[in-house]
């Protein structure tokens, strides 16, 4: 994709997007609702025509090729299953339009249903299937045609949490085994991080950052990316060089040392760190750190979440593994917080957050 822009009237929904997606890659378009990610996916599919720029698939420009001839398979959020056709006939529909019939079609359908764990469901009607099974039918219909590119628009959004995780894992295994280039749209950060080879974070119709899940999470390029990917604490501060290291003075007088992303920033900054990167200590046992008062405690099974009032513009969120909670941590306790320098991120003070 080169300089892709999509407009509806005077409204620009996608603005000059440049992306190169590798063959066989699982690539995710991640962003909040209304950011333009679905519009971009539909432009790739051929359902929308871009205002400017060019789209190529397999090295061939497809700008003037209609959707049904682009050799893409599409999986929608709302299942898009034909209610009057059984499972077999739903999957066969895409093959018939490509003039694949008879024994060749039967073998392809049978193989595909086995891939999505629907063998034995061939004669069932959609109303006899669960939501997860219906979505598997739609995925089967899309991959049965063996598309060059598989396009998926939040396909798991309507499923309950446990089923979503299970189907997510199955989807990743299926994509790997088939080697189909997949472009996946979601607003769910966990889904994007767990599925993707690479991802693009999108906000306001623009691509903010492209990279592997590890790169984007651990080394976000902007405050907006850092805030949108995972949880974090983001505070105002002033960065300066002190004794050869970058030190950030917070507005409560406390200081933090950083060697993490953006540690070359100076002056007014945003300082960020993940809740799970904060260690919690009784004040009496801490020789340094940010001191505060526990104001909230939430038990979440595998970990405990704390809110700590440190006299800043917002409480600091801390997550501690449930089996490693220090003794005597209760509401009203005075505590010291410590974050190791590589985990402290800096961003220019004029950076803006993603609009959610």
XYZ file of C-alpha atoms in Angstrom:
356
model
C 0.000 0.000 0.000
C 1.415 3.366 -1.023
C -0.026 6.686 0.196
C -3.532 5.292 0.672
C -6.177 7.866 1.561
C -9.902 7.188 1.788
C -12.485 9.961 1.931
C -16.233 10.043 2.378
C -17.281 13.444 1.074
C -15.135 16.033 2.839
C -14.190 13.614 5.632
C -10.783 11.915 5.366
C -11.022 8.570 7.197
C -7.648 7.119 6.148
C -4.737 9.475 5.510
C -1.673 8.604 3.400
C -1.045 5.126 4.805
C 2.048 3.250 3.642
C 2.318 -0.426 4.570
C 4.230 -3.388 3.191
C 2.977 -6.798 4.338
C 5.052 -9.909 3.764
C 3.778 -13.098 2.131
C 2.512 -15.526 4.774
C 2.542 -12.867 7.496
C -0.161 -12.376 10.140
C -0.456 -8.589 10.159
C -2.841 -6.712 12.442
C -4.382 -3.262 12.101
C -4.887 -2.197 15.722
C -6.639 0.906 16.955
C -9.649 2.332 18.789
C -13.150 2.394 17.319
C -13.507 4.853 14.462
C -9.766 5.137 13.750
C -10.065 3.985 10.103
C -8.755 0.414 10.384
C -11.898 -1.255 8.974
C -12.098 1.332 6.194
C -8.505 0.509 5.241
C -9.281 -3.225 5.262
C -12.288 -2.682 3.000
C -10.162 -0.634 0.620
C -7.761 -3.579 0.372
C -10.720 -5.885 -0.300
C -12.016 -3.561 -3.022
C -15.271 -2.622 -1.273
C -14.111 1.019 -1.038
C -12.072 2.883 -3.622
C -9.232 4.943 -2.204
C -9.145 8.659 -2.950
C -5.419 8.502 -3.641
C -2.585 6.012 -3.535
C -2.198 2.490 -4.844
C -2.785 -1.044 -3.543
C -0.829 -4.058 -4.799
C -1.386 -7.731 -4.018
C 1.378 -10.175 -4.901
C 3.231 -7.474 -6.796
C 0.246 -6.595 -9.025
C -1.662 -3.315 -8.734
C -5.350 -4.041 -8.007
C -6.757 -0.503 -7.945
C -9.040 -1.128 -10.939
C -9.850 -4.764 -10.126
C -13.283 -5.361 -8.513
C -13.538 -7.033 -5.119
C -14.652 -10.438 -6.429
C -11.546 -10.705 -8.621
C -8.878 -9.694 -6.083
C -8.438 -13.246 -4.775
C -9.070 -12.250 -1.160
C -11.210 -13.984 1.464
C -13.189 -11.843 3.910
C -14.364 -12.720 7.429
C -16.746 -10.217 8.988
C -17.548 -9.474 12.632
C -21.252 -10.317 12.314
C -20.700 -13.890 11.034
C -22.341 -13.204 7.604
C -23.463 -16.840 7.477
C -26.288 -17.814 5.087
C -29.156 -18.886 7.396
C -30.922 -20.976 4.715
C -27.860 -23.095 3.893
C -26.343 -25.882 5.962
C -22.679 -25.904 6.946
C -21.554 -27.809 3.840
C -23.402 -25.528 1.446
C -22.199 -22.382 3.225
C -18.595 -23.442 2.681
C -19.334 -24.570 -0.884
C -20.738 -21.161 -1.821
C -17.370 -19.505 -2.426
C -16.105 -22.450 -4.463
C -19.127 -22.427 -6.761
C -18.498 -18.782 -7.638
C -14.988 -19.807 -8.684
C -16.307 -22.687 -10.775
C -14.864 -25.373 -8.478
C -17.379 -28.211 -8.242
C -17.778 -31.969 -8.092
C -15.136 -34.144 -6.446
C -12.595 -31.311 -6.273
C -15.037 -29.118 -4.341
C -16.106 -31.976 -2.049
C -12.501 -32.750 -1.142
C -11.719 -29.067 -0.501
C -14.805 -28.630 1.705
C -14.123 -31.776 3.682
C -10.488 -30.801 4.283
C -11.445 -27.284 5.316
C -14.154 -28.376 7.769
C -11.645 -30.682 9.400
C -9.193 -27.788 9.708
C -11.721 -25.691 11.646
C -12.902 -28.622 13.780
C -16.358 -28.878 12.173
C -16.126 -32.410 10.802
C -19.480 -34.097 11.471
C -21.415 -30.817 11.342
C -21.864 -30.789 7.567
C -25.680 -31.060 7.549
C -26.404 -28.745 10.464
C -28.210 -25.467 9.872
C -26.823 -22.206 11.301
C -29.535 -22.024 13.982
C -28.247 -25.349 15.327
C -24.752 -23.952 15.854
C -23.217 -21.925 18.654
C -21.726 -18.493 17.951
C -18.235 -19.930 17.881
C -19.272 -22.683 15.461
C -20.974 -20.161 13.180
C -17.810 -18.077 13.058
C -15.804 -21.204 12.223
C -18.125 -21.773 9.262
C -17.419 -18.255 8.005
C -13.665 -18.779 8.429
C -13.955 -22.106 6.590
C -15.819 -20.457 3.717
C -13.091 -17.816 3.432
C -10.123 -20.204 3.470
C -11.768 -22.878 1.280
C -11.160 -20.712 -1.779
C -7.441 -20.607 -0.847
C -7.194 -16.814 -1.181
C -3.915 -15.035 -1.680
C -4.867 -12.740 1.231
C -7.274 -13.436 4.105
C -8.957 -10.306 5.495
C -10.545 -10.480 8.954
C -12.618 -7.660 10.472
C -12.862 -8.197 14.260
C -14.090 -11.786 13.734
C -14.044 -12.687 17.447
C -15.636 -9.545 18.869
C -19.102 -11.073 19.395
C -17.874 -14.155 21.280
C -17.614 -14.562 25.047
C -14.173 -14.173 26.631
C -13.194 -17.841 27.045
C -14.426 -18.835 23.592
C -12.653 -15.847 22.089
C -9.316 -16.996 23.553
C -9.819 -20.586 22.378
C -10.815 -19.587 18.855
C -7.963 -17.078 18.776
C -5.471 -19.850 19.469
C -7.084 -22.090 16.851
C -7.003 -19.264 14.320
C -3.305 -18.675 14.859
C -2.528 -22.382 14.430
C -4.655 -22.554 11.270
C -3.016 -19.499 9.711
C 0.440 -20.861 10.409
C -0.383 -24.243 8.878
C -1.886 -22.740 5.718
C 0.664 -19.948 5.339
C -2.006 -17.534 4.080
C -1.129 -13.849 4.283
C -3.621 -12.495 6.821
C -4.619 -8.904 7.584
C -6.575 -8.747 10.828
C -8.500 -5.807 12.287
C -9.070 -5.461 16.033
C -9.289 -2.918 18.847
C -8.250 -5.592 21.387
C -4.597 -5.115 22.338
C -4.223 -8.579 23.864
C -5.619 -10.153 20.713
C -3.217 -8.171 18.540
C -0.186 -8.968 20.689
C -0.916 -12.697 20.832
C -1.775 -13.230 17.147
C 0.463 -10.948 15.137
C 3.803 -11.352 13.450
C 3.689 -7.569 13.084
C 1.090 -4.924 13.760
C 0.289 -1.322 12.873
C -1.169 0.980 15.522
C -3.656 3.352 13.891
C -5.281 6.503 15.263
C -7.198 9.203 13.440
C -6.691 7.455 10.118
C -2.901 7.534 10.423
C -0.353 4.823 11.193
C 1.486 5.704 14.405
C 3.896 2.751 14.523
C 4.601 -0.562 12.801
C 6.563 -3.397 14.368
C 6.543 -6.754 16.080
C 4.331 -7.045 19.175
C 7.461 -7.081 21.343
C 8.865 -3.920 19.739
C 5.636 -1.949 19.885
C 4.910 -2.927 23.489
C 8.411 -2.532 24.909
C 9.578 0.351 22.693
C 6.537 2.470 21.788
C 7.431 5.339 19.509
C 4.924 7.835 20.889
C 2.906 8.493 24.019
C -0.235 7.562 22.087
C 1.119 4.112 21.236
C 2.351 3.549 24.792
C -1.045 4.452 26.255
C -2.999 2.331 23.805
C -0.841 -0.797 24.004
C -1.270 -2.351 27.425
C -1.647 -0.562 30.739
C 0.661 2.155 31.968
C 1.349 5.040 34.309
C 2.042 8.311 32.488
C 3.140 11.317 34.496
C 4.524 14.790 33.871
C 8.167 15.406 34.661
C 11.368 17.212 33.708
C 14.291 15.242 32.262
C 17.932 16.262 32.583
C 21.360 14.675 32.444
C 22.913 14.104 35.833
C 26.238 12.343 36.405
C 26.072 10.821 32.935
C 22.563 9.407 33.314
C 19.073 10.653 32.537
C 17.140 11.645 35.639
C 13.490 12.695 35.649
C 12.181 14.992 38.367
C 8.479 14.371 39.051
C 6.131 17.087 40.232
C 6.101 15.769 43.813
C 9.863 16.223 44.103
C 10.703 12.528 43.608
C 13.192 11.461 40.934
C 13.456 8.506 38.569
C 16.439 7.308 36.566
C 15.868 5.949 33.062
C 17.806 4.091 30.400
C 14.653 2.935 28.596
C 12.960 4.115 25.381
C 13.250 7.850 24.810
C 15.905 8.321 27.484
C 17.590 10.934 25.265
C 14.608 13.303 25.821
C 15.327 16.475 27.756
C 13.148 19.169 29.286
C 9.424 18.731 29.863
C 8.464 15.100 29.275
C 5.924 12.413 29.870
C 7.432 9.609 31.930
C 5.780 6.191 31.593
C 6.113 2.739 33.104
C 3.971 -0.407 33.212
C 2.136 -1.369 36.443
C 3.788 -4.805 36.412
C 7.246 -3.189 36.267
C 6.779 -1.470 39.630
C 8.075 -3.180 42.757
C 6.342 -2.402 46.045
C 8.232 -2.123 49.350
C 7.523 -1.060 52.929
C 9.033 2.391 53.445
C 11.255 1.111 56.261
C 12.935 -1.362 53.885
C 13.491 1.043 50.987
C 16.570 3.214 50.627
C 15.132 5.050 47.610
C 12.050 5.263 45.440
C 8.765 7.127 45.167
C 6.881 7.208 48.471
C 3.095 7.076 48.609
C -0.002 5.797 50.381
C -2.033 2.759 49.335
C -5.548 3.971 48.478
C -7.016 0.943 46.734
C -6.465 -2.808 46.456
C -8.145 -5.148 43.969
C -7.593 -8.902 44.016
C -7.653 -10.321 40.469
C -6.650 -13.946 41.017
C -3.161 -14.245 39.583
C -2.193 -10.722 40.636
C -3.212 -7.893 42.975
C -3.729 -4.371 41.638
C -2.935 -1.383 43.859
C -3.594 2.334 43.498
C -0.933 4.431 45.242
C -1.351 8.142 46.002
C 2.081 9.738 45.579
C 0.981 13.374 45.549
C 0.966 13.513 41.753
C -1.778 14.480 39.326
C -3.011 10.875 39.307
C -2.520 7.709 41.398
C 0.152 5.231 40.334
C -1.137 1.789 39.383
C 0.897 -1.206 40.562
C 0.383 -4.907 39.770
C 1.971 -7.514 42.002
C 1.879 -11.288 41.486
C -0.561 -12.578 44.118
C 1.959 -15.007 45.600
C 4.580 -12.258 45.993
C 2.613 -9.538 47.792
C 4.758 -8.027 50.584
C 3.485 -8.552 54.115
C 1.484 -5.722 55.683
C 0.253 -4.115 52.471
C -3.194 -2.733 53.279
C -5.124 0.451 52.552
C -3.491 3.388 54.277
C -0.012 1.821 54.364
C 2.989 3.979 53.478
C 4.938 2.297 50.681
C 7.914 2.925 48.413
C 7.747 2.253 44.683
C 10.726 1.364 42.553
C 11.045 0.989 38.768
C 14.273 -0.234 37.172
C 15.789 2.302 34.701
C 15.300 0.143 31.520
C 11.538 0.016 32.197
C 11.099 3.800 32.424
C 9.975 5.371 29.121
C 10.191 9.053 28.170
C 8.161 10.948 25.579
C 8.272 14.620 24.575
C 6.058 16.811 26.719
C 3.955 17.887 23.717
C 3.043 14.303 22.709
C -0.665 13.496 22.683
C -2.581 10.376 23.681
C -4.629 8.201 21.329
C -8.236 9.374 21.239
C -10.330 6.477 22.564
